[in-house]
Short mmCIF file of C-alpha atoms and ligand atoms in Angstrom, two decimals:
data_model
loop_
_atom_site.label_atom_id
_atom_site.label_comp_id
_atom_site.label_asym_id
_atom_site.label_seq_id
_atom_site.Cartn_x
_atom_site.Cartn_y
_atom_site.Cartn_z
CA MET M 205 110.69 136.70 95.50
CA ILE M 206 108.78 134.07 97.82
CA GLN M 207 105.79 134.82 98.31
CA ALA M 208 104.20 133.95 101.98
CA ILE M 209 101.36 131.43 101.69
CA SER M 210 99.06 131.82 104.11
CA ARG M 211 98.31 128.80 105.28
CA GLN M 212 94.27 126.86 106.08
CA LYS M 213 94.16 126.51 109.51
CA THR M 214 93.56 122.71 110.43
CA ARG M 215 93.51 120.49 113.76
CA ARG M 216 97.28 119.46 114.90
CA ILE M 217 97.35 115.97 115.72
CA GLN M 218 99.93 113.90 116.97
CA VAL M 219 102.33 111.09 115.01
CA ARG M 220 104.23 109.81 118.09
CA GLY M 221 106.84 112.44 118.55
CA LEU M 222 105.37 114.49 115.43
CA GLY M 223 102.94 117.07 115.26
CA LEU M 224 100.89 117.19 112.00
CA GLY M 225 98.29 120.06 110.79
CA GLY M 226 97.82 123.05 113.11
CA ASP M 227 101.13 125.43 112.63
CA GLU M 228 103.03 122.40 112.06
CA PRO M 229 105.23 122.61 109.43
CA ILE M 230 104.04 120.86 106.37
CA ARG M 231 105.32 116.85 106.73
CA VAL M 232 107.12 114.70 104.24
CA GLN M 233 106.31 111.27 103.82
CA SER M 234 106.87 108.36 101.92
CA MET M 235 105.85 104.52 101.61
CA THR M 236 108.10 101.59 101.34
CA SER M 237 108.08 99.25 98.50
CA THR M 238 109.82 96.22 99.98
CA HIS M 239 107.85 93.35 101.46
CA THR M 240 107.52 94.11 105.44
CA THR M 241 108.45 90.87 106.16
CA ASP M 242 111.65 91.10 104.36
CA VAL M 243 113.05 93.16 107.91
CA ASN M 244 116.44 93.80 106.50
CA ALA M 245 115.28 95.21 103.56
CA THR M 246 112.81 97.08 104.74
CA MET M 247 115.08 98.82 107.09
CA ALA M 248 117.77 99.67 105.19
CA GLN M 249 114.98 101.38 102.71
CA ILE M 250 113.56 103.14 105.50
CA ARG M 251 117.11 104.28 106.51
CA ARG M 252 117.53 105.96 102.96
CA LEU M 253 114.87 107.16 102.94
CA GLU M 254 115.44 108.89 106.66
CA GLU M 255 118.85 110.61 105.14
CA VAL M 256 116.59 112.55 102.40
CA GLY M 257 114.64 114.15 104.89
CA CYS M 258 111.63 111.76 105.21
CA GLU M 259 109.14 112.53 108.23
CA LEU M 260 106.89 109.61 107.86
CA ILE M 261 106.95 105.87 106.77
CA ARG M 262 104.47 104.06 105.47
CA LEU M 263 104.63 100.21 105.14
CA SER M 264 102.06 97.72 103.91
CA ILE M 265 100.45 95.09 105.90
CA PRO M 266 99.13 92.67 104.03
CA ASP M 267 98.73 90.04 106.36
CA GLN M 268 99.39 89.00 109.55
CA ALA M 269 103.47 87.84 108.96
CA SER M 270 103.76 91.23 107.91
CA VAL M 271 102.22 92.88 111.60
CA GLU M 272 105.20 90.58 113.12
CA ALA M 273 107.65 91.82 110.61
CA PHE M 274 106.22 95.48 111.85
CA ALA M 275 106.44 95.29 115.26
CA GLU M 276 110.59 94.32 114.90
CA ILE M 277 110.62 96.97 112.13
CA ARG M 278 109.02 99.31 114.85
CA SER M 279 111.62 98.89 117.72
CA GLN M 280 114.79 99.39 115.00
CA THR M 281 113.84 103.01 114.52
CA GLU M 282 112.18 106.19 115.48
CA THR M 283 110.49 107.82 112.95
CA PRO M 284 106.68 107.72 112.85
CA LEU M 285 105.59 105.09 111.48
CA ILE M 286 101.90 104.44 109.18
CA ALA M 287 100.49 100.95 108.92
CA ASP M 288 98.49 100.97 105.63
CA ILE M 289 95.37 98.51 105.86
CA HIS M 290 93.22 96.73 103.25
CA PHE M 291 90.33 94.67 103.53
CA ASP M 292 91.14 92.92 106.95
CA TYR M 293 90.12 95.02 110.11
CA ARG M 294 91.89 93.00 112.38
CA LEU M 295 95.02 93.59 110.77
CA ALA M 296 94.86 97.20 111.83
CA LEU M 297 94.06 96.07 115.06
CA ALA M 298 97.09 93.98 115.85
CA ALA M 299 99.22 96.79 113.91
CA MET M 300 98.19 99.09 116.72
CA GLN M 301 98.79 96.72 119.30
CA VAL M 302 102.52 96.42 118.05
CA GLY M 303 102.99 100.22 117.77
CA ALA M 304 101.94 101.57 114.47
CA ASP M 305 101.84 105.43 114.82
CA LYS M 306 99.03 105.81 112.56
CA ILE M 307 97.11 103.84 110.33
CA ARG M 308 95.61 104.20 106.76
CA ILE M 309 92.38 102.84 106.37
CA ASN M 310 89.98 102.78 103.51
CA PRO M 311 86.84 102.38 105.12
CA GLY M 312 85.24 101.53 102.13
CA ASN M 313 87.03 98.48 101.55
CA ILE M 314 87.66 97.39 105.54
CA GLY M 315 84.55 94.97 105.93
CA GLY M 316 81.78 97.77 106.51
CA LYS M 317 81.00 100.53 108.42
CA ASP M 318 81.08 98.41 112.15
CA ARG M 319 84.30 97.18 111.69
CA ALA M 320 85.06 101.03 110.38
CA LEU M 321 84.14 101.67 114.07
CA VAL M 322 86.03 99.01 115.69
CA VAL M 323 89.00 99.93 113.94
CA ALA M 324 88.65 104.08 115.01
CA ASN M 325 87.56 103.39 118.14
CA GLU M 326 90.48 101.67 118.94
CA ALA M 327 92.56 103.94 117.28
CA ALA M 328 90.82 107.04 119.66
CA LEU M 329 91.56 105.39 122.58
CA SER M 330 95.07 104.52 121.72
CA GLY M 331 95.75 108.38 120.33
CA VAL M 332 96.63 106.46 116.97
CA PRO M 333 95.87 108.88 114.34
CA VAL M 334 93.99 107.56 111.15
CA ARG M 335 93.94 108.84 107.86
CA VAL M 336 90.65 107.99 105.78
CA GLY M 337 91.84 107.97 102.06
CA VAL M 338 89.38 108.02 99.82
CA ASN M 339 90.52 107.84 95.89
CA SER M 340 89.33 107.35 92.45
CA GLY M 341 88.66 103.53 93.09
CA SER M 342 86.77 104.21 96.59
CA VAL M 343 84.01 105.72 96.05
CA GLU M 344 80.37 104.43 96.96
CA GLN M 345 78.35 103.12 94.33
CA ASP M 346 75.30 105.71 94.69
CA ILE M 347 77.49 108.61 95.16
CA LEU M 348 79.47 107.66 91.97
CA GLU M 349 75.75 106.96 90.04
CA LYS M 350 74.70 110.14 91.48
CA HIS M 351 77.57 112.14 89.94
CA GLY M 352 78.38 109.84 86.94
CA GLY M 353 81.82 108.87 87.66
CA PRO M 354 84.66 109.68 90.46
CA THR M 355 84.37 113.41 89.55
CA ALA M 356 86.28 115.35 92.22
CA ASP M 357 82.41 116.44 93.94
CA ALA M 358 82.11 112.37 94.15
CA LEU M 359 85.31 111.99 96.28
CA VAL M 360 84.59 114.88 98.41
CA GLU M 361 81.11 113.65 99.43
CA SER M 362 82.72 110.43 99.88
CA ALA M 363 84.94 111.67 102.32
CA VAL M 364 82.49 113.66 103.88
CA ARG M 365 80.25 110.62 104.49
CA GLN M 366 83.35 109.04 106.10
CA ILE M 367 83.68 112.03 107.81
CA GLU M 368 80.30 111.99 109.35
CA PHE M 369 80.16 108.40 110.98
CA LEU M 370 83.67 108.78 112.01
CA SER M 371 83.62 112.11 113.60
CA SER M 372 81.29 111.18 116.33
CA ILE M 373 84.19 109.04 118.25
CA PRO M 374 85.45 111.04 120.79
CA GLY M 375 89.38 112.13 120.73
CA LEU M 376 89.66 110.17 116.87
CA GLN M 377 92.18 112.29 115.49
CA LEU M 378 91.85 111.92 111.84
CA VAL M 379 93.59 112.42 108.62
CA LEU M 380 92.09 112.98 105.43
CA SER M 381 92.95 112.25 101.33
CA LEU M 382 91.02 112.42 98.52
CA LYS M 383 93.43 111.47 95.78
CA ALA M 384 92.92 110.54 91.93
CA SER M 385 95.50 110.01 89.30
CA ASP M 386 93.97 113.00 87.00
CA VAL M 387 95.51 116.13 88.44
CA TRP M 388 92.52 118.35 88.42
CA THR M 389 90.04 116.21 89.32
CA ALA M 390 92.68 115.61 92.86
CA ILE M 391 93.09 119.66 92.56
CA GLN M 392 88.99 120.23 92.58
CA ALA M 393 88.75 117.11 95.41
CA TYR M 394 91.06 118.83 97.87
CA ARG M 395 89.82 122.38 97.30
CA GLY M 396 86.19 121.15 97.96
CA ILE M 397 86.89 119.29 101.04
CA SER M 398 89.06 122.37 102.23
CA LYS M 399 85.83 124.38 102.67
CA GLU M 400 83.99 121.22 104.38
CA CYS M 401 86.19 120.42 107.26
CA ASP M 402 89.29 121.10 109.24
CA TYR M 403 91.25 117.64 109.63
CA PRO M 404 94.65 117.86 108.00
CA LEU M 405 94.80 116.68 104.65
CA HIS M 406 97.47 114.59 102.98
CA LEU M 407 98.22 115.42 99.32
CA GLY M 408 98.74 113.48 96.74
CA ILE M 409 98.32 112.47 93.15
CA THR M 410 98.08 108.82 93.16
CA GLU M 411 99.66 106.78 90.19
CA ALA M 412 101.44 109.47 89.14
CA GLY M 413 103.57 107.89 86.27
CA ILE M 414 107.05 106.93 86.18
CA THR M 415 109.82 109.31 87.61
CA LEU M 416 110.03 112.46 85.18
CA THR M 417 105.98 112.46 84.57
CA GLY M 418 105.16 111.61 88.12
CA ALA M 419 107.20 114.35 89.82
CA VAL M 420 105.88 117.01 87.11
CA ARG M 421 101.93 115.65 88.28
CA SER M 422 103.23 115.89 91.44
CA ALA M 423 104.47 119.32 91.69
CA VAL M 424 101.62 120.70 89.18
CA GLY M 425 98.91 119.09 91.89
CA ILE M 426 100.42 119.55 94.95
CA GLY M 427 101.77 122.91 93.96
CA THR M 428 99.26 124.27 93.16
CA LEU M 429 97.23 123.18 96.39
CA LEU M 430 99.89 124.10 98.49
CA ALA M 431 100.27 127.78 97.46
CA ASP M 432 96.42 128.09 97.65
CA GLY M 433 97.29 127.23 101.34
CA ILE M 434 95.94 123.98 101.61
CA GLY M 435 97.79 120.57 102.77
CA ASP M 436 99.07 119.54 105.54
CA THR M 437 101.23 116.63 104.50
CA LEU M 438 102.42 114.92 101.31
CA ARG M 439 103.59 112.08 99.36
CA VAL M 440 105.06 111.98 96.12
CA SER M 441 104.11 108.78 94.46
CA LEU M 442 106.45 107.36 91.81
CA THR M 443 106.54 104.34 89.78
CA GLY M 444 110.48 104.36 90.58
CA ASP M 445 113.03 104.26 93.62
CA VAL M 446 110.91 106.12 96.57
CA VAL M 447 114.10 108.26 97.75
CA ASP M 448 112.92 110.30 94.85
CA GLU M 449 109.31 110.79 96.33
CA VAL M 450 111.23 111.95 99.06
CA LYS M 451 113.83 114.14 96.95
CA VAL M 452 110.72 115.56 95.05
CA ALA M 453 108.57 116.31 97.74
CA TRP M 454 111.23 118.68 99.58
CA GLU M 455 111.77 120.54 96.02
CA ILE M 456 107.62 120.99 95.86
CA LEU M 457 108.04 122.60 99.53
CA ARG M 458 111.77 124.55 98.77
CA CYS M 459 110.13 126.06 95.45
CA LEU M 460 107.08 127.44 97.56
CA GLY M 461 109.10 128.80 100.38
CA LEU M 462 107.17 126.79 102.68
CA ARG M 463 110.08 125.05 103.78
CA GLN M 464 113.77 124.39 103.69
CA ARG M 465 115.91 121.75 103.41
CA GLY M 466 119.39 120.84 101.62
CA VAL M 467 120.70 122.33 98.44
CA THR M 468 118.69 124.81 95.92
CA LEU M 469 121.20 124.24 93.04
CA ILE M 470 120.41 126.74 90.39
CA SER M 471 121.88 125.75 86.87
CA CYS M 472 121.87 127.02 83.44
CA PRO M 473 120.33 124.54 80.36
CA THR M 474 123.51 125.41 78.30
CA CYS M 475 123.97 127.07 75.01
CA ALA M 476 126.04 127.88 72.20
CA ARG M 477 128.03 130.33 74.74
CA THR M 478 128.91 127.68 77.08
CA GLU M 479 132.59 126.26 76.80
CA VAL M 480 132.90 124.27 79.37
CA ASP M 481 131.34 121.01 79.59
CA LEU M 482 128.66 122.61 81.81
CA ILE M 483 125.94 119.38 82.32
CA PRO M 484 128.39 116.89 84.20
CA ILE M 485 129.80 119.29 85.81
CA ALA M 486 126.44 120.57 87.41
CA GLU M 487 125.94 116.70 87.82
CA LYS M 488 128.32 116.13 89.33
CA ILE M 489 127.99 118.88 92.15
CA ASP M 490 124.31 117.78 92.64
CA ALA M 491 125.29 114.36 93.41
CA GLU M 492 128.11 115.49 95.71
CA LEU M 493 125.63 117.75 97.60
CA GLN M 494 122.79 115.59 98.39
CA ASN M 495 123.84 115.01 102.17
CA ILE M 496 123.64 118.11 102.80
CA VAL M 497 120.48 118.99 105.21
CA GLU M 498 121.41 122.96 105.97
CA PRO M 499 119.61 125.18 103.50
CA ILE M 500 122.43 126.53 101.25
CA LYS M 501 121.69 128.18 97.48
CA VAL M 502 124.31 126.67 94.75
CA ALA M 503 124.98 128.45 91.54
CA VAL M 504 126.30 126.49 88.67
CA MET M 505 126.51 128.53 85.11
CA GLY M 506 127.88 128.46 81.98
CA CYS M 507 128.75 132.22 81.18
CA ALA M 508 129.09 135.67 81.80
CA VAL M 509 125.56 136.38 80.10
CA ASN M 510 123.57 135.12 83.30
CA GLY M 511 126.60 133.64 85.01
CA PRO M 512 127.96 136.33 87.31
CA GLY M 513 124.55 137.76 88.36
CA GLU M 514 123.31 134.29 89.20
CA ALA M 515 126.49 133.17 91.25
CA ARG M 516 126.48 136.20 93.23
CA GLU M 517 123.25 136.52 94.73
CA ALA M 518 123.50 132.21 95.70
CA ASP M 519 125.08 131.62 98.82
CA VAL M 520 127.98 129.62 96.33
CA GLY M 521 127.90 129.70 92.95
CA VAL M 522 130.49 129.59 89.60
CA ALA M 523 130.50 131.85 86.65
CA CYS M 524 132.10 129.38 83.66
CA GLY M 525 134.29 131.62 80.98
CA LYS M 526 136.59 129.38 78.56
CA GLN M 527 137.51 126.37 80.11
CA GLU M 528 137.71 127.93 83.23
CA GLY M 529 135.18 128.97 85.95
CA LEU M 530 135.03 131.95 88.10
CA ILE M 531 134.05 130.75 91.96
CA PHE M 532 131.75 133.13 93.99
CA ARG M 533 131.17 132.85 97.65
CA LYS M 534 128.24 135.49 99.62
CA GLY M 535 128.45 137.93 96.45
CA GLU M 536 132.65 137.99 96.22
CA VAL M 537 134.81 136.76 93.79
CA VAL M 538 137.09 134.04 95.66
CA ARG M 539 139.34 132.66 92.62
CA LYS M 540 139.67 131.75 89.06
CA VAL M 541 139.89 128.18 88.39
CA PRO M 542 140.57 125.77 85.35
CA GLU M 543 137.52 123.50 83.78
CA GLY M 544 139.09 120.28 85.59
CA ARG M 545 138.87 122.03 89.08
CA ILE M 546 135.42 123.66 89.29
CA VAL M 547 134.10 121.00 90.96
CA GLU M 548 136.24 120.54 93.94
CA GLU M 549 136.50 123.89 94.19
CA LEU M 550 133.19 124.97 94.23
CA LEU M 551 132.74 121.95 96.85
CA LYS M 552 135.24 123.46 98.71
CA GLU M 553 133.64 126.83 98.86
CA VAL M 554 130.72 125.34 100.11
CA HIS M 555 131.86 123.33 102.89
CA THR M 556 133.93 126.93 104.18
CA PHE M 557 129.77 128.74 103.60
CA LEU M 558 128.66 126.22 105.81
CA LYS M 559 131.52 125.79 108.60
CA SER M 560 130.65 129.69 108.40
CA LYS M 561 127.11 129.89 109.20
S1 LIG J 638 124.25 131.30 81.15
FE1 LIG J 638 125.28 131.62 79.14
S2 LIG J 638 125.63 129.80 78.37
FE2 LIG J 638 124.09 129.15 80.14
S3 LIG J 638 122.25 129.41 79.22
FE3 LIG J 638 122.42 131.49 79.59
S4 LIG J 638 123.87 132.49 78.05
FE4 LIG J 638 123.95 130.31 77.65
#
């Protein structure tokens, strides 16, 4: 049973054709890991991200050649693109000129307050939102000394300092992130900043690790905040395939009932009662259903203990027995099939179910 989450009210901003914050759905984003100057490789990655439901895509812009490549990439997709800028404020200005839909800066490393203000003023005039990304490595020295390190309170104080000098710019659309690799620090920092302002919050656990550990840390950190009603967009950071970042993000949102997209797969862990080779069956079904966008619940269960119950509750399911499986659709038994046909028959029922919707 999914508990309805009451989201904290934030300001709504516009990123190209996409609303973010306010009553908008929580947006899923990721970041390309290619060299932006390699337009073909970057576009190929953008297409893979789009296919799995990535709604905003960030690209690193480390130099002028990347700005030129960004202009070319901008012309090849309608997905909102975010330019990620560090150190050189002129790159932020150039990225906006070639169509960046949002920019991400860290005012602490953009060359001083004056240059951050130049960027923010131009962003406000161009209607381009700015994400101010505070993280453990960007907290100002005096704040670090006051708090004894990059604590959650230090991150919040640093973010508040940034907001104070940027919020005076008329029309500037701000988004904030306060990322830390330590899950508790990030949770406390986001909880803290959400009491201080109503700017939309971009959630993330930074440098979360390789796919398995990164997914777990992100699910715990981001999931806790979302359950608190905090957060308007999220990026799961993984040392791995960027497509997995988006899949994990959608899984977090699905688990909390905040958004629905694609397949929710229920499958049992197998045990001594299992009399089919269930793991490859579940893996094949999962792989075959990756491109489905419509929300659907599919159950793949190993035996009669919990199998029929879960399979009945799902939109389509299979409860296995001795080298066979009982296929269910919308709570009704459709037929019994031998083990070798379970994948094929279950997929057939999934497509029948989707057509009937
Ligand atoms: S559903 Fe059956 S096979 Fe699967 S874990 Fe439970 S008892 Fe074991």
